[in-house]
Coordinates of C-alpha atoms in Angstrom, one line a residue:
M18 CA 240.9 187.2 166.6
R19 CA 244.0 185.4 165.6
Q20 CA 246.8 187.6 163.5
T21 CA 246.8 187.0 159.9
S22 CA 249.5 188.2 157.5
G23 CA 248.4 191.4 155.6
M24 CA 245.0 191.4 157.7
R25 CA 243.7 194.3 160.2
T26 CA 242.4 193.4 163.6
E27 CA 239.5 194.7 165.1
A28 CA 241.3 197.0 166.8
G29 CA 242.8 198.6 163.4
P30 CA 246.6 198.0 162.9
D31 CA 247.7 196.2 160.2
V32 CA 249.5 193.2 162.1
A33 CA 251.8 192.2 159.0
A34 CA 252.8 195.8 158.6
V35 CA 253.2 196.7 162.6
Q36 CA 255.8 193.5 163.0
R37 CA 257.8 194.8 159.9
R38 CA 258.1 198.2 161.7
T39 CA 258.9 196.4 165.2
V40 CA 261.5 194.5 163.4
R41 CA 263.3 197.5 161.9
V42 CA 263.0 199.7 164.6
L43 CA 264.4 196.7 166.9
S44 CA 266.9 196.3 164.5
G45 CA 268.3 199.9 164.3
G46 CA 268.3 200.1 168.1
V47 CA 270.3 197.1 168.9
A48 CA 272.9 197.3 165.9
L49 CA 273.4 201.1 167.6
A50 CA 273.6 199.8 171.1
G51 CA 275.9 197.0 169.9
L52 CA 278.3 199.5 169.5
G53 CA 278.6 200.6 172.8
V54 CA 278.3 197.1 174.1
T55 CA 281.4 195.5 172.8
V56 CA 283.3 198.5 172.8
G57 CA 282.8 198.2 176.8
I58 CA 283.7 194.6 176.6
T59 CA 286.7 195.3 175.0
A60 CA 287.6 197.7 177.7
G61 CA 286.5 196.6 181.2
G62 CA 288.3 193.5 181.8
L63 CA 291.3 195.4 181.2
L64 CA 290.1 198.4 182.9
A65 CA 289.6 196.0 186.1
R66 CA 292.9 194.9 185.5
D67 CA 294.6 198.0 185.8
V68 CA 292.7 199.5 188.7
A69 CA 293.0 196.5 190.8
G70 CA 296.6 195.2 189.3
T71 CA 295.8 191.4 188.7
D72 CA 294.6 189.5 185.9
S73 CA 291.7 187.7 188.4
A74 CA 290.6 191.1 188.3
A75 CA 289.6 191.3 185.0
G76 CA 287.6 188.2 185.4
L77 CA 285.7 190.2 188.3
G78 CA 285.2 193.1 186.0
Q79 CA 283.7 190.7 183.1
T80 CA 281.7 189.2 185.4
A81 CA 280.1 191.9 186.8
G82 CA 278.8 192.7 183.8
V83 CA 277.5 189.6 182.6
L84 CA 275.9 189.1 186.4
G85 CA 274.3 192.5 185.7
A86 CA 272.8 191.4 182.6
A87 CA 271.3 188.2 184.4
V88 CA 270.0 189.7 187.3
L89 CA 268.6 192.9 185.7
A90 CA 266.7 190.6 182.8
V91 CA 264.1 190.0 185.5
P92 CA 262.9 193.0 186.6
L93 CA 263.2 194.6 182.9
A94 CA 261.2 191.4 181.9
R95 CA 258.4 192.5 184.4
I96 CA 258.7 196.0 183.3
S97 CA 258.0 194.9 179.8
D98 CA 254.9 192.6 181.0
R99 CA 253.0 195.4 182.9
A100 CA 253.8 198.1 180.7
G101 CA 255.1 196.5 177.2
R102 CA 258.4 196.1 175.8
R103 CA 259.2 200.1 174.7
A104 CA 259.0 201.1 178.4
G105 CA 260.9 197.8 179.2
L106 CA 264.0 198.3 176.9
S107 CA 263.9 202.3 177.8
V108 CA 264.6 201.8 181.1
G109 CA 267.2 199.1 180.6
Y110 CA 269.1 201.3 178.3
L111 CA 268.7 204.2 180.4
L112 CA 270.2 202.0 183.5
S113 CA 273.1 201.1 181.3
V114 CA 273.6 204.8 180.7
V115 CA 274.0 205.4 184.8
G116 CA 276.4 201.9 184.9
A117 CA 278.6 203.6 181.9
V118 CA 279.1 207.1 183.8
V119 CA 279.6 205.1 187.1
T120 CA 282.4 203.2 185.2
V121 CA 284.1 206.5 184.1
V122 CA 283.7 207.6 187.8
A123 CA 285.0 204.8 189.2
A124 CA 288.2 204.6 186.5
A125 CA 289.2 208.4 187.8
A126 CA 289.0 207.4 191.4
S127 CA 290.8 204.0 191.0
S128 CA 287.8 202.2 193.0
L129 CA 287.7 198.5 192.0
V130 CA 284.3 198.4 194.1
L131 CA 282.7 201.2 192.4
L132 CA 284.1 199.7 188.9
L133 CA 282.0 196.8 189.4
V134 CA 279.0 198.4 190.6
G135 CA 279.1 200.2 187.3
L136 CA 279.6 197.5 185.1
F137 CA 276.8 195.6 186.9
L138 CA 274.5 198.6 185.8
F139 CA 276.1 198.8 182.4
G140 CA 275.4 194.7 182.1
S141 CA 271.8 196.4 181.5
A142 CA 272.2 197.2 177.6
T143 CA 273.1 193.4 177.3
A144 CA 269.9 192.4 178.7
C145 CA 268.0 194.7 176.5
G146 CA 270.0 193.4 173.4
L147 CA 268.7 190.0 174.1
Q148 CA 265.2 191.0 175.3
A149 CA 265.0 192.7 171.8
R150 CA 264.9 189.1 170.2
Y151 CA 262.1 188.5 172.0
A152 CA 260.1 191.7 171.3
A153 CA 261.0 190.6 167.5
A154 CA 258.8 187.7 167.7
D155 CA 255.8 188.7 169.9
L156 CA 253.8 189.5 166.6
A157 CA 256.0 187.0 164.2
T158 CA 253.8 183.9 163.4
P159 CA 254.9 180.4 164.8
E160 CA 256.7 179.2 161.2
H161 CA 258.5 182.5 161.1
R162 CA 260.1 182.8 164.8
G163 CA 263.2 181.8 164.5
R164 CA 263.7 184.2 161.4
A165 CA 262.0 187.4 163.2
L166 CA 264.6 186.6 166.3
S167 CA 267.7 186.3 163.9
L168 CA 267.2 189.2 162.1
V169 CA 267.3 191.6 165.0
V170 CA 270.3 189.3 166.6
W171 CA 271.9 190.3 162.9
A172 CA 271.4 193.5 163.3
T173 CA 273.8 193.7 166.5
T174 CA 276.4 192.9 163.7
V175 CA 277.4 196.6 162.7
G176 CA 277.7 198.0 166.0
S177 CA 279.6 195.2 167.8
V178 CA 281.9 194.7 164.8
L179 CA 283.0 198.3 164.8
G180 CA 282.9 198.6 168.7
P181 CA 285.8 197.0 169.8
N182 CA 288.0 198.7 166.8
L183 CA 286.8 201.8 169.1
A184 CA 288.6 200.9 171.9
A185 CA 292.2 202.6 170.8
P186 CA 290.1 205.9 169.8
G187 CA 288.6 205.5 172.7
A188 CA 291.6 205.2 175.0
D189 CA 292.5 208.7 173.0
L190 CA 289.1 210.6 173.8
G191 CA 289.7 209.5 177.6
T192 CA 293.4 211.1 177.7
A193 CA 291.8 214.0 175.9
L194 CA 289.1 214.4 178.9
G195 CA 291.7 214.0 181.5
L196 CA 290.5 210.4 182.4
P197 CA 292.2 207.2 182.4
A198 CA 292.7 205.9 178.8
L199 CA 290.2 202.8 179.0
A200 CA 287.7 204.9 180.4
G201 CA 287.2 206.7 177.1
A202 CA 285.1 204.0 176.1
F203 CA 282.3 204.4 178.4
V204 CA 281.9 207.8 177.6
V205 CA 281.2 206.8 174.2
S206 CA 278.9 204.2 175.4
A207 CA 276.7 206.3 177.9
V208 CA 276.0 208.7 174.7
V209 CA 275.3 205.5 172.3
F210 CA 272.7 204.0 175.2
A211 CA 270.6 207.3 175.8
V212 CA 270.2 207.8 172.1
V213 CA 268.9 204.4 171.6
A214 CA 266.4 204.7 174.5
V215 CA 265.2 208.0 173.1
V216 CA 264.9 206.1 169.4
L217 CA 263.1 203.2 171.1
L218 CA 260.7 205.4 173.2
T219 CA 259.8 207.4 170.6
L220 CA 259.4 204.8 167.5
L221 CA 258.3 201.2 169.0
R222 CA 254.3 201.9 168.7
P223 CA 252.4 200.4 168.8
D224 CA 253.7 198.1 171.4
P225 CA 254.3 195.0 169.9
L226 CA 253.8 192.7 173.0
L227 CA 250.4 194.7 174.1
L228 CA 249.5 194.4 170.3
A229 CA 250.2 190.8 170.4
R230 CA 248.0 190.3 173.3
R231 CA 245.3 192.3 171.7
T232 CA 245.1 190.3 168.5
G233 CA 245.2 186.8 170.8
G234 CA 242.0 187.9 171.8
G235 CA 243.0 189.7 174.7
T236 CA 242.4 193.4 175.6
G237 CA 246.0 194.0 175.7
A238 CA 245.9 194.9 179.6
P239 CA 248.5 193.0 181.8
P240 CA 248.1 189.1 182.7
P241 CA 247.7 188.3 186.4
R242 CA 251.6 188.5 187.5
T243 CA 253.3 185.4 187.2
A244 CA 256.5 184.2 189.6
T245 CA 259.7 183.7 187.4
G246 CA 259.9 180.1 189.0
T247 CA 256.5 179.2 188.1
A248 CA 257.0 180.4 184.0
L249 CA 260.3 178.6 184.2
R250 CA 258.6 175.4 185.0
A251 CA 256.5 176.0 182.6
V252 CA 259.2 175.7 179.8
W253 CA 260.5 172.9 181.8
A254 CA 257.6 171.0 181.4
T255 CA 257.6 170.5 177.4
P256 CA 260.6 168.7 175.8
S257 CA 261.2 171.2 173.2
G258 CA 261.0 174.0 175.9
R259 CA 263.7 172.1 178.0
L260 CA 265.9 171.5 175.4
G261 CA 265.8 175.4 174.5
L262 CA 266.4 176.7 178.0
V263 CA 269.6 174.3 178.0
S264 CA 270.7 175.1 175.0
V265 CA 270.3 178.9 175.5
V266 CA 272.2 178.7 179.1
V267 CA 275.2 176.4 177.9
A268 CA 275.6 178.2 174.6
H269 CA 275.9 181.7 176.4
S270 CA 278.1 180.2 179.4
V271 CA 281.0 178.5 177.2
M272 CA 280.8 181.8 175.0
V273 CA 281.5 183.8 178.0
G274 CA 284.0 181.6 179.8
V275 CA 286.1 181.4 176.6
M276 CA 285.6 185.0 175.3
V277 CA 286.0 187.2 178.4
M278 CA 289.6 185.3 179.1
T279 CA 290.7 186.0 175.5
P280 CA 292.0 189.6 175.7
V281 CA 293.7 188.8 179.2
H282 CA 295.4 186.0 177.2
M283 CA 296.4 188.0 174.5
G284 CA 297.5 190.8 176.7
H285 CA 300.3 188.5 177.8
A286 CA 302.1 188.5 174.5
G287 CA 303.7 191.8 175.7
G288 CA 304.1 194.7 173.4
A289 CA 302.6 198.6 173.5
E290 CA 299.1 198.7 175.1
E291 CA 297.6 200.8 171.7
A292 CA 299.1 198.0 169.7
V293 CA 297.8 195.0 172.0
L294 CA 294.3 196.8 172.1
R295 CA 294.3 197.1 168.2
V296 CA 294.9 193.4 168.0
V297 CA 292.4 192.5 170.9
G298 CA 289.8 194.4 169.0
L299 CA 290.5 192.6 165.9
V300 CA 289.9 189.4 167.3
I301 CA 287.1 190.2 169.3
S302 CA 285.4 192.0 165.8
V303 CA 286.1 188.4 164.2
H304 CA 284.1 186.4 167.3
V305 CA 281.3 189.1 167.4
A306 CA 280.8 188.8 163.0
G307 CA 280.3 185.1 164.1
M308 CA 277.8 185.7 166.7
Y309 CA 275.6 187.9 164.5
L310 CA 276.7 188.0 160.8
F311 CA 275.5 184.6 159.7
S312 CA 272.2 184.7 162.3
P313 CA 269.2 185.2 159.8
L314 CA 270.9 182.0 158.0
V315 CA 270.9 180.4 161.2
G316 CA 267.2 181.8 161.8
M317 CA 266.2 180.3 158.8
L318 CA 267.6 177.0 159.2
A319 CA 266.0 176.8 162.5
D320 CA 262.7 177.3 160.6
R321 CA 263.0 174.8 158.1
V322 CA 265.2 171.8 159.5
G323 CA 263.9 172.2 163.1
A324 CA 265.5 174.3 166.0
P325 CA 266.8 171.0 167.7
T326 CA 269.0 170.1 164.4
V327 CA 270.6 173.7 164.7
V328 CA 271.0 173.4 168.7
A329 CA 273.3 170.3 168.0
L330 CA 275.1 172.1 165.6
G331 CA 275.7 174.9 167.7
G332 CA 277.0 172.3 170.3
A333 CA 279.7 170.9 167.9
L334 CA 281.0 174.0 167.4
L335 CA 281.1 175.5 170.8
L336 CA 283.4 172.0 171.1
V337 CA 285.4 173.0 167.9
A338 CA 285.9 176.8 169.0
A339 CA 287.4 175.6 172.7
A340 CA 289.9 173.0 171.2
V341 CA 291.2 175.9 168.5
A342 CA 291.5 178.6 170.8
G343 CA 292.5 176.9 173.9
T344 CA 295.8 175.7 172.3
A345 CA 296.6 178.8 170.8
D346 CA 299.6 180.9 172.4
P347 CA 298.8 184.5 173.4
S348 CA 300.8 185.9 170.0
E349 CA 298.5 183.6 167.5
S350 CA 296.1 186.1 166.7
L351 CA 294.8 184.3 163.5
R352 CA 294.6 180.9 165.6
L353 CA 292.7 182.7 168.5
G354 CA 290.5 184.8 165.7
T355 CA 289.5 181.3 163.6
G356 CA 288.5 179.7 167.3
L357 CA 286.5 182.6 168.3
L358 CA 284.6 182.8 164.9
F359 CA 283.6 179.4 165.5
L360 CA 282.5 180.3 169.3
G361 CA 280.4 183.0 167.8
V362 CA 278.8 180.6 165.3
G363 CA 278.1 178.2 167.9
W364 CA 276.8 180.6 170.3
S365 CA 274.2 182.2 167.4
C366 CA 272.7 178.5 167.0
G367 CA 272.1 177.8 170.4
L368 CA 270.7 181.1 171.2
I369 CA 268.7 181.6 168.3
A370 CA 267.5 177.9 168.1
G371 CA 267.1 177.8 171.8
S372 CA 265.3 181.0 171.9
T373 CA 262.7 180.0 169.2
L374 CA 261.7 176.9 171.4
V375 CA 261.6 178.6 174.9
T376 CA 259.1 181.2 172.9
G377 CA 257.0 178.4 171.4
A378 CA 256.9 176.3 174.6
V379 CA 254.6 178.5 176.5
D380 CA 251.5 181.1 175.9
A381 CA 251.8 185.0 175.2
D382 CA 250.9 185.9 178.8
L383 CA 253.7 183.9 180.3
R384 CA 256.2 184.7 177.5
P385 CA 257.8 187.8 178.9
T386 CA 258.2 186.2 182.5
A387 CA 259.5 182.7 180.9
Q388 CA 261.9 185.1 178.7
G389 CA 263.4 186.8 181.7
G390 CA 263.7 183.6 183.7
T391 CA 265.6 182.1 181.0
D392 CA 267.9 185.3 180.4
L393 CA 268.3 185.2 184.4
L394 CA 269.5 181.5 184.1
M395 CA 271.9 182.0 181.2
G396 CA 273.3 185.4 182.7
L397 CA 274.2 183.8 185.9
G398 CA 275.8 180.6 183.9
A399 CA 277.7 183.1 182.1
A400 CA 278.6 185.1 185.4
L401 CA 279.9 181.9 186.9
A402 CA 281.8 181.0 184.0
G403 CA 283.7 184.5 184.1
V404 CA 284.3 184.1 187.9
V405 CA 286.2 181.2 187.2
G406 CA 287.8 182.3 184.2
G407 CA 290.1 184.3 186.1
P408 CA 291.6 181.8 188.7
L409 CA 291.5 179.0 186.0
L410 CA 293.9 181.3 183.4
A411 CA 296.2 182.1 186.9
W412 CA 296.5 178.5 187.8
G413 CA 296.4 176.4 184.6
G414 CA 296.5 179.1 181.4
F415 CA 294.4 179.5 178.8
G416 CA 293.8 176.0 177.7
L417 CA 292.7 175.1 180.9
V418 CA 290.0 178.0 180.4
S419 CA 288.9 176.4 177.2
A420 CA 288.6 173.0 178.3
V421 CA 286.2 173.6 181.6
S422 CA 284.3 175.8 179.2
A423 CA 283.8 172.8 177.0
T424 CA 283.0 170.4 179.5
L425 CA 279.3 172.8 179.7
V426 CA 278.2 171.3 176.5
L427 CA 278.2 167.5 177.8
P428 CA 274.5 168.4 179.8
L429 CA 273.0 169.6 176.6
G430 CA 274.3 166.7 174.8
V431 CA 272.3 164.7 177.4
V432 CA 268.9 166.6 177.0
W433 CA 269.1 166.8 173.2
A434 CA 269.7 162.9 173.1
S435 CA 266.6 162.4 175.4
V436 CA 264.5 164.7 173.3
A437 CA 265.7 163.0 170.1
L438 CA 264.9 159.7 171.5
R439 CA 261.4 160.8 172.8
A440 CA 260.4 162.2 169.2
Q441 CA 261.5 158.8 167.6
R442 CA 259.5 156.7 169.9
S443 CA 256.6 158.8 169.1
R444 CA 256.7 158.5 165.6

């Protein structure tokens, strides 16, 4: 039996009511988790720089977190596929608690290797935040998928905007606990992620993915296991899926490539560390607001004018962002904030519209695996952008970092043009 808004299925639950509850629970969870993620993003690169003593290590620190989000996306998606979204998301946030604790221990021991391990596991929280957007779409009707995805993305605004501004208070906490100042942020993150894991494990009932499978005519039991590569090939086989996949990967890679080096670039302006942290926190907050604050509008726009149009808008905004931020001096916080605002909105367009296209490209049984594979690719692309960011900054400055990141939009333009041409010919 297919789901119908406001109707009960043979199994009993009112699908529309469960969808509304699911979106509320997921939104609350990712809003709180966003606080832990972004306070760690603000402090992570600076902590790696302090432990290793080089700017290049800052890029390694951020890359470890991005790579963790990418690699862990696949096993977390498999857990969701077998046991439901509740299990996959809860396990992921508990892994991030472990990562935050390991990061604190590494900072105290001044061990770069242990720090990178901790930041890798810390990236699990980012993977969960990204997979939560798909969970919001499990029970959504096709014409409302963009909106459902965007509401959960939007909820991240609350914690994500506040998070970077807790870097300085977190540093005070670290000092009070006898830890390196920057490690205090990860103490806050560990507590936040533990609370989110308990909330999702307790309240995300009935499980949206398992219910979606039952209402689609199945039993709710796990489907036969599908390899990630097979699921991704199914996405790539459709023009819309191909555009969605490229959009997600490019948007995330460009965003990370520019964003992770911004705090290090701004640090070259000089001044007291606490003052630098406050200004960096403000700029990152503006960036994060761009990523999440306008997402409901992005989702509605994708549903109304079509996801491919929103993908094109996102690509244009990413190019503008790279041009504005890449030409700013370390002390030009207003110009950097403006560039990073455009960067965040461009990311939102590419992620939400692209995710909507990927979700619609395959059926319910393949979706968790295809979605996990998509997040793996976007994370690997972003990790590569983070890895080269440090050396590029040391060699040619922040302008070179931004210029190289902007070139990643070119493949997206090629795929978008091919899909648009195909659509025009089929009319």
